[in-house]
Short mmCIF file of N, CA and C in Angstrom, two decimals:
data_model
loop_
_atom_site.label_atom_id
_atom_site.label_comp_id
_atom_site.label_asym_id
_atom_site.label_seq_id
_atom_site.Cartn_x
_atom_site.Cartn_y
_atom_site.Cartn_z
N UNK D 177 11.84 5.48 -0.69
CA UNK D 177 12.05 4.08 -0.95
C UNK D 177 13.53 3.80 -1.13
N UNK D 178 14.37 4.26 -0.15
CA UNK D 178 15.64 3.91 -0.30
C UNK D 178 15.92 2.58 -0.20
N UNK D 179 15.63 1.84 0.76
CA UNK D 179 15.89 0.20 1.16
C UNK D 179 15.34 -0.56 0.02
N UNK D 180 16.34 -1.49 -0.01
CA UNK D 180 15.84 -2.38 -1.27
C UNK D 180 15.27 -3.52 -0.25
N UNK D 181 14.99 -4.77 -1.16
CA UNK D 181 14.22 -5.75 -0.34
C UNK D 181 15.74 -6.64 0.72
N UNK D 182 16.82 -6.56 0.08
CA UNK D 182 17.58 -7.51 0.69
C UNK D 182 18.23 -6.47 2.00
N UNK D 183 18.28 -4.74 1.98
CA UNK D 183 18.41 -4.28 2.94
C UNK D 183 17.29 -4.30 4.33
N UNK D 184 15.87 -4.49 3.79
CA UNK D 184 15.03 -4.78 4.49
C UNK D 184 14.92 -6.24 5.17
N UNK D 185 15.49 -7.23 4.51
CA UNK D 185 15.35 -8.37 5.23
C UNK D 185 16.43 -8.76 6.03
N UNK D 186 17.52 -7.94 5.81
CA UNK D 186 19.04 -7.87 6.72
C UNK D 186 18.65 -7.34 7.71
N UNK D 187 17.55 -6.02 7.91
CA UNK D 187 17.40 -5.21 9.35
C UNK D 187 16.02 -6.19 9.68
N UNK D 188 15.54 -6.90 9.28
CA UNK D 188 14.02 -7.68 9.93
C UNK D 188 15.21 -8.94 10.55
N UNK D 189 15.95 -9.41 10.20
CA UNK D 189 16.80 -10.88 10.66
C UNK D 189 17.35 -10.34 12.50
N UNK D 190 18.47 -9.04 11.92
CA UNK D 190 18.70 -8.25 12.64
C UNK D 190 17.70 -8.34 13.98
N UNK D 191 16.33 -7.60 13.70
CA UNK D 191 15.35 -7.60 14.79
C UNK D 191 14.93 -8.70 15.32
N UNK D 192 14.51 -9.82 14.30
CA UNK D 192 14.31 -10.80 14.86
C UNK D 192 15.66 -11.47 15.81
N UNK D 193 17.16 -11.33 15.64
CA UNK D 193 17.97 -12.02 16.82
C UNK D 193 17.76 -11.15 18.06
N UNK D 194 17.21 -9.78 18.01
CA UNK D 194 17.15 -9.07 19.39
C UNK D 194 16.04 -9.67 19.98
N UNK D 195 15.16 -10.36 19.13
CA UNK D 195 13.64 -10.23 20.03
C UNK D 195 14.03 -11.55 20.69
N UNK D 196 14.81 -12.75 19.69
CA UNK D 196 15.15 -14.25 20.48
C UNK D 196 16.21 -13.93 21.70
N UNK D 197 16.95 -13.05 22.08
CA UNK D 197 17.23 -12.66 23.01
C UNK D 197 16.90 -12.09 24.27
N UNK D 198 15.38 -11.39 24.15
CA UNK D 198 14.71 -11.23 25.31
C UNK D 198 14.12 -12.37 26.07
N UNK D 199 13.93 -12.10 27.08
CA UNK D 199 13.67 -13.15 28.72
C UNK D 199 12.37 -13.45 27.83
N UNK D 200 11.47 -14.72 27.89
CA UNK D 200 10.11 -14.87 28.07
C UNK D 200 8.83 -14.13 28.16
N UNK D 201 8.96 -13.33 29.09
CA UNK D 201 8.29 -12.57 29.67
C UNK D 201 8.47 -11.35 28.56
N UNK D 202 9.59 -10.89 28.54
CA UNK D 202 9.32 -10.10 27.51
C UNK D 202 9.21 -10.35 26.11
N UNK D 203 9.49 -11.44 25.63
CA UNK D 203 8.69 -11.91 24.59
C UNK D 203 7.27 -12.00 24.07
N UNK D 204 7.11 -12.46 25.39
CA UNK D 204 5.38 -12.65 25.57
C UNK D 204 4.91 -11.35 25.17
N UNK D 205 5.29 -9.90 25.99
CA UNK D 205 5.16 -8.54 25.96
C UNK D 205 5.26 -8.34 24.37
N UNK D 206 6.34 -8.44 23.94
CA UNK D 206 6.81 -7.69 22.73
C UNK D 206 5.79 -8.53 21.81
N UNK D 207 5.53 -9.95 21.29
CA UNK D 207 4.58 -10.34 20.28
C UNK D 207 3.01 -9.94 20.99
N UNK D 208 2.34 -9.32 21.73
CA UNK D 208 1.33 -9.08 22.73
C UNK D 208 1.18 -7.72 22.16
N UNK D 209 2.29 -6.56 21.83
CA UNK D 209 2.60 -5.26 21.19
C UNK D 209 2.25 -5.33 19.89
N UNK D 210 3.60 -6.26 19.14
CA UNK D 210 3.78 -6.51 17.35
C UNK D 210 2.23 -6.99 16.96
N UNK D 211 1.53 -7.96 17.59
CA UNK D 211 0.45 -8.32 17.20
C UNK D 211 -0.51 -7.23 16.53
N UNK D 212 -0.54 -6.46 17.34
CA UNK D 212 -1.69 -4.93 17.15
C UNK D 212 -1.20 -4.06 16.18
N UNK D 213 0.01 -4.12 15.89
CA UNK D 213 0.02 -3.11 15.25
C UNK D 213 1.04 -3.36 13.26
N UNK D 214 1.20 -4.83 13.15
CA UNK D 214 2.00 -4.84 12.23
C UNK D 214 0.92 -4.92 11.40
N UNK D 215 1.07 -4.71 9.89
CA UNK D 215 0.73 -4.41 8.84
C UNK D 215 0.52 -5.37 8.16
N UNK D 216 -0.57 -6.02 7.36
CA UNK D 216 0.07 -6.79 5.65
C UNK D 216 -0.10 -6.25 4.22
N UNK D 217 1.04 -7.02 3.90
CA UNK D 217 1.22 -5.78 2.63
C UNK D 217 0.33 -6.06 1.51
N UNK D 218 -0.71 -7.28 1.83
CA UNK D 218 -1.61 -7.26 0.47
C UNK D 218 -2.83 -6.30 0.81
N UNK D 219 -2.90 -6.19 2.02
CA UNK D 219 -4.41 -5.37 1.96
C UNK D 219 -4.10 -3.53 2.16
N UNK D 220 -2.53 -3.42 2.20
CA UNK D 220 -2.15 -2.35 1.79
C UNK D 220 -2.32 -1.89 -0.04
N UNK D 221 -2.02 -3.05 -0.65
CA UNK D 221 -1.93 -3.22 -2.10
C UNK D 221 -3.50 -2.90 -2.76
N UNK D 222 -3.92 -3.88 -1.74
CA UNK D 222 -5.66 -3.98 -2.37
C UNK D 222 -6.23 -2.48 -2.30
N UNK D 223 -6.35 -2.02 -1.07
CA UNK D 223 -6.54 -0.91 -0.82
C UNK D 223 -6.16 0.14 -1.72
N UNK D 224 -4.50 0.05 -1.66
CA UNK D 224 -3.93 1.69 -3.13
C UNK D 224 -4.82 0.90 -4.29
N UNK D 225 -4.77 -0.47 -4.92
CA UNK D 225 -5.20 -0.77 -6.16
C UNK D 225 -7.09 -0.45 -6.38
N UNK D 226 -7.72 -0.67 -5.38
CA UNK D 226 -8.94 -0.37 -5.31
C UNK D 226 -9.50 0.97 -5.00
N UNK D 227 -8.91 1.44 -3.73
CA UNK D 227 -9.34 2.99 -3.60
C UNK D 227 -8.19 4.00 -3.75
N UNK D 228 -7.62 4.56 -5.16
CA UNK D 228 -7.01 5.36 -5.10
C UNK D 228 -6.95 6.90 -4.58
N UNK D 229 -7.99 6.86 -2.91
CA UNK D 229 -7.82 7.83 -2.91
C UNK D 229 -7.18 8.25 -1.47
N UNK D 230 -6.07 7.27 -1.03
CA UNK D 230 -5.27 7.45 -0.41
C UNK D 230 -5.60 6.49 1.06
N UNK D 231 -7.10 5.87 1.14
CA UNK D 231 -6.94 4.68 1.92
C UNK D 231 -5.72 3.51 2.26
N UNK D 232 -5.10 3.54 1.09
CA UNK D 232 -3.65 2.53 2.49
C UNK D 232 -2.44 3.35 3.03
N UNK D 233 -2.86 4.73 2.80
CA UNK D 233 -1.59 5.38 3.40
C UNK D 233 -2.82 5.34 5.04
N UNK D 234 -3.78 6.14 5.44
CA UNK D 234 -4.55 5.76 6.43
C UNK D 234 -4.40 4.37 6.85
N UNK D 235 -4.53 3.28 6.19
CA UNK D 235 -3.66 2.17 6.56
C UNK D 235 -3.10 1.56 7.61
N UNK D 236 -1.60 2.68 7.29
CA UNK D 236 0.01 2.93 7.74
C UNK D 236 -0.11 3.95 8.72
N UNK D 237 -1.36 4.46 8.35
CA UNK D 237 -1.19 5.53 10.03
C UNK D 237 -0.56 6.83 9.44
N UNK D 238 -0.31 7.10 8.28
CA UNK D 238 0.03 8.22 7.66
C UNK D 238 -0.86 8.90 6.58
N UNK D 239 -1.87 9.86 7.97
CA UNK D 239 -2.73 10.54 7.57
C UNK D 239 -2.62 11.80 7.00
N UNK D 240 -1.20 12.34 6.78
CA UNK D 240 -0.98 13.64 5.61
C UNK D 240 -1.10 13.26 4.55
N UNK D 241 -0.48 12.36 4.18
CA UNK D 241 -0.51 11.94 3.12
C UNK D 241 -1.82 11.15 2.36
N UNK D 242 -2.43 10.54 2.78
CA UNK D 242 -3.92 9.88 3.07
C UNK D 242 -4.80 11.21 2.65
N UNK D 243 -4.49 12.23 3.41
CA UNK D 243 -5.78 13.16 3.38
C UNK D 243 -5.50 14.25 1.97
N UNK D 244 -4.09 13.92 1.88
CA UNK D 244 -3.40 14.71 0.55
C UNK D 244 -4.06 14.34 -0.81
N UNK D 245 -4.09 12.95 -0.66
CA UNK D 245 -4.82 12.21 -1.62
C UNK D 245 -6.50 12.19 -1.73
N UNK D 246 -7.10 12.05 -0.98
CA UNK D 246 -8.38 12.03 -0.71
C UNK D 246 -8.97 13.42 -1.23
N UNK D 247 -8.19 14.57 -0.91
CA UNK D 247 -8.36 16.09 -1.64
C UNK D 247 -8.10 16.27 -2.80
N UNK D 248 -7.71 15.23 -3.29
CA UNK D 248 -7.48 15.68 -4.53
C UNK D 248 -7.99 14.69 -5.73
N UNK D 249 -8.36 13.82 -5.09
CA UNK D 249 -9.25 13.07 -5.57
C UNK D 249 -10.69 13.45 -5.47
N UNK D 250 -11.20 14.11 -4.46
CA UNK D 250 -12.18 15.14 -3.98
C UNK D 250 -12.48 16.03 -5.37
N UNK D 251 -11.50 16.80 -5.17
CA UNK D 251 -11.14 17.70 -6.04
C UNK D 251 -11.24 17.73 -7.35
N UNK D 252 -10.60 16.74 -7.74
CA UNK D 252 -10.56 16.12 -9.37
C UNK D 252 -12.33 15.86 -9.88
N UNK D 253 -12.82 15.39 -8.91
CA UNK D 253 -14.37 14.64 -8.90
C UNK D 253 -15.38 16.03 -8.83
N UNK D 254 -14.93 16.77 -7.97
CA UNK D 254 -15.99 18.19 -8.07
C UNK D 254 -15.71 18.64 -9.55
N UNK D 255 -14.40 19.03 -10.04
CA UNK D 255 -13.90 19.45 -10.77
C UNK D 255 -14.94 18.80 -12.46
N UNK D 256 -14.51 17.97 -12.59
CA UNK D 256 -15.60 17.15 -13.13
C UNK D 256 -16.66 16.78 -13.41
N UNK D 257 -17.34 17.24 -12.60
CA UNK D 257 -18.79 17.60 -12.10
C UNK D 257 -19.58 18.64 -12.42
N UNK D 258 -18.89 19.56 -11.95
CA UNK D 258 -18.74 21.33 -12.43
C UNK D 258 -18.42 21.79 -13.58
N UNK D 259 -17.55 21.22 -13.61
CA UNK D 259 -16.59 21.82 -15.44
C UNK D 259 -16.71 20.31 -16.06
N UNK D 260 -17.04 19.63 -17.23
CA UNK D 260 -17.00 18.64 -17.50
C UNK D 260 -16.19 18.72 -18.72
N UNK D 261 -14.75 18.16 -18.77
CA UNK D 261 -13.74 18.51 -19.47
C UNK D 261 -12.57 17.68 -19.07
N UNK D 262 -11.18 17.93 -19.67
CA UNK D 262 -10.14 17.55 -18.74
C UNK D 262 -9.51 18.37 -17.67
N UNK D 263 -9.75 19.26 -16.92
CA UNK D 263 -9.50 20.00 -15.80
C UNK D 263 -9.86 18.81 -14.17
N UNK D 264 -10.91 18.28 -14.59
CA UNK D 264 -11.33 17.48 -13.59
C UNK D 264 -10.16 16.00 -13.50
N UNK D 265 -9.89 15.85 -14.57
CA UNK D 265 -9.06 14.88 -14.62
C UNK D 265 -7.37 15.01 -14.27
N UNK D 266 -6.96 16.22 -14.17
CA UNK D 266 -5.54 16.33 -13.91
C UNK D 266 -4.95 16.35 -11.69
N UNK D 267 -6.09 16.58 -11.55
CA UNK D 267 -5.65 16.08 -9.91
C UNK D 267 -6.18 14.55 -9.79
N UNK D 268 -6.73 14.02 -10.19
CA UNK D 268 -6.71 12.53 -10.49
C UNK D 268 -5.37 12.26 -10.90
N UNK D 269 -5.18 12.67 -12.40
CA UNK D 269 -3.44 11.97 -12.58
C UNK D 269 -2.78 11.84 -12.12
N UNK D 270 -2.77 13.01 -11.24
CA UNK D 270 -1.71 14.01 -9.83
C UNK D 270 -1.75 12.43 -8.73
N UNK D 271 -2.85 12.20 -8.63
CA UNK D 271 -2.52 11.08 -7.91
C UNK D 271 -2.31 9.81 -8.39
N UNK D 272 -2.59 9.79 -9.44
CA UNK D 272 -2.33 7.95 -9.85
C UNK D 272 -0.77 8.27 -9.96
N UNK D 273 -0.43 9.41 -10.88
CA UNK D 273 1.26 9.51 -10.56
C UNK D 273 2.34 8.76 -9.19
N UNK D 274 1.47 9.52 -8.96
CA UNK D 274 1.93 9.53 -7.21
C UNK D 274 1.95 8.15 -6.44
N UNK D 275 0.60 7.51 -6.73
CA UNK D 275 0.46 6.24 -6.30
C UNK D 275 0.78 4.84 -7.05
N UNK D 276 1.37 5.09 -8.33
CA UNK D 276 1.33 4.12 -8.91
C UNK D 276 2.20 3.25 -8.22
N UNK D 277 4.04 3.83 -7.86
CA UNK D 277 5.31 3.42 -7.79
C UNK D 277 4.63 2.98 -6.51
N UNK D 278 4.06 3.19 -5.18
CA UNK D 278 3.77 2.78 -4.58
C UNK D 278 2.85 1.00 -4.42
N UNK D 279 2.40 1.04 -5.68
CA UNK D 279 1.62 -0.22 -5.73
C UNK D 279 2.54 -1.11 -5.94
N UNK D 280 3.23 -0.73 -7.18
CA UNK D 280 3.88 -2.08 -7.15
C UNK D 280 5.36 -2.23 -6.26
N UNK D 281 5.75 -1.37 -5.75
CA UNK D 281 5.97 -1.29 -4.03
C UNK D 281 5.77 -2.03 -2.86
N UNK D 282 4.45 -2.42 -2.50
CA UNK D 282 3.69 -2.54 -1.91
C UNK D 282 4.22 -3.36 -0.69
N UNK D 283 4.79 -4.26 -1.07
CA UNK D 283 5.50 -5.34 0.14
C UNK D 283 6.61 -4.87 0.49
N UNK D 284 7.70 -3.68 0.34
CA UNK D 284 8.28 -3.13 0.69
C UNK D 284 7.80 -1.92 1.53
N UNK D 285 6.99 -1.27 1.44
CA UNK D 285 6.44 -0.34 1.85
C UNK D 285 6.66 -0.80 3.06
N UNK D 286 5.53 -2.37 3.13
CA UNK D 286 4.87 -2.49 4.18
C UNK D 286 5.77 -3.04 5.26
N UNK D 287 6.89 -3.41 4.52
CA UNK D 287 8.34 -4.29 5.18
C UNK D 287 8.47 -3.38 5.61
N UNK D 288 8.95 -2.34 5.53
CA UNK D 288 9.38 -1.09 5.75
C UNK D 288 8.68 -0.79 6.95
N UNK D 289 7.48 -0.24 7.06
CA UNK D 289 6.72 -0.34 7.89
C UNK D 289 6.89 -0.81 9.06
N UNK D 290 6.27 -1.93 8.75
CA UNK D 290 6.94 -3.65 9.88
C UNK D 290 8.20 -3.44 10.61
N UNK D 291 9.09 -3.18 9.81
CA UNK D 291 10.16 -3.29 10.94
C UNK D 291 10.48 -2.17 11.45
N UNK D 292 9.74 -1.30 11.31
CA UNK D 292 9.62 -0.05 12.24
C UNK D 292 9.07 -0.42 13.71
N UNK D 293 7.82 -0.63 13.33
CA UNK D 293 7.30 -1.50 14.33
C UNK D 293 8.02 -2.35 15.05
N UNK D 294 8.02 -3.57 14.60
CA UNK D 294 9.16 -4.26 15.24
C UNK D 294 10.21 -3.42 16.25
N UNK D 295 10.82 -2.45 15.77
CA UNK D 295 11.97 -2.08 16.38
C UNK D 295 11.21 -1.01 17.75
N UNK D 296 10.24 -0.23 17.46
CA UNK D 296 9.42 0.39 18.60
C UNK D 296 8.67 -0.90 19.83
N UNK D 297 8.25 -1.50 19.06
CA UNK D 297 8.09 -2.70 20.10
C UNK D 297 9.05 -3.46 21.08
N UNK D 298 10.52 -3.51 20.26
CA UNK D 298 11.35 -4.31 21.23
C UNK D 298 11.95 -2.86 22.04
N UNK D 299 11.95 -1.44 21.68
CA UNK D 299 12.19 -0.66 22.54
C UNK D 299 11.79 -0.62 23.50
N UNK D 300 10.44 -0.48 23.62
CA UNK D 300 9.37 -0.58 24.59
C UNK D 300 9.19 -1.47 25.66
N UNK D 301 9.35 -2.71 25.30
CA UNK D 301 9.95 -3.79 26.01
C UNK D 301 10.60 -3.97 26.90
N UNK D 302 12.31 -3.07 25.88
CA UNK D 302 12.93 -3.60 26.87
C UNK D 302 13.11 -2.09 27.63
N UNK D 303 12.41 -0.99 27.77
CA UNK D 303 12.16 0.27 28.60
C UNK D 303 11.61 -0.07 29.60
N UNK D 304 10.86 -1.32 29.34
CA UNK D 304 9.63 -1.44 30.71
C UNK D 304 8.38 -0.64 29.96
N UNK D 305 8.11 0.24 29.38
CA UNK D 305 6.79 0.58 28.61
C UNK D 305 6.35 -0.01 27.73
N UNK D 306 4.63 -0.47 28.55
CA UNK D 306 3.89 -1.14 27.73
C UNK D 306 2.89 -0.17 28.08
#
């Protein structure tokens, strides 16, 4: 989480004067791309706030991390099950740790995200690959 919000909206302005610079046609192309694949950052939010077990990183398309979580949330829950104590509860923490800074995050993340996108889309574009 290096980018703050005002570095993120300097490189989204940024993208947006490249995209008002493409021909029509590739406009058409490039929002035809961005459409499919940009993100919003509340149902990223909803998602970490409701299923902490790594559903909005799956999301984002970042399934190491997604499945990192889901195991250990797995984990924590067998654990628990089996041994009924606090043993079951410390790979749970392991992840709320982990996920908290991310929640309230959340619209940065997804900014973040976004103008990734964004910027693979107007590549693509203007490569000729669609």
């Amino acid at each position: 989480m290096t980018e703050n919000l005002e570095q993120l909206n300097r490189q989204e302005e940024q993208l947006r004067m490249e995209i008002r610079a493409l021909t029509d046609e590739q406009k058409r192309r490039y929002y035809a791309l961005e459409r499919q694949q940009v993100k919003d950052p509340d149902t990223y939010a909803a998602l970490n706030w409701c299923f902490l077990a790594g559903l909005h990183h799956f999301y984002l398309g970042e399934h190491l991390k997604g499945g990192i979580n889901l195991a250990l949330m797995l984990l924590g829950g067998g654990l628990l099950v089996l041994m009924p104590g606090y043993w079951g509860w410390l790979p749970i923490l392991l992840v709320l740790v982990m996920e908290l800074p991310q929640l309230f995050a959340a619209q940065q993340v997804v900014h973040r995200y976004n103008n990734r996108v964004m910027a693979r889309c107007l590549k693509r574009v203007r490569s000729g690959r669609e």
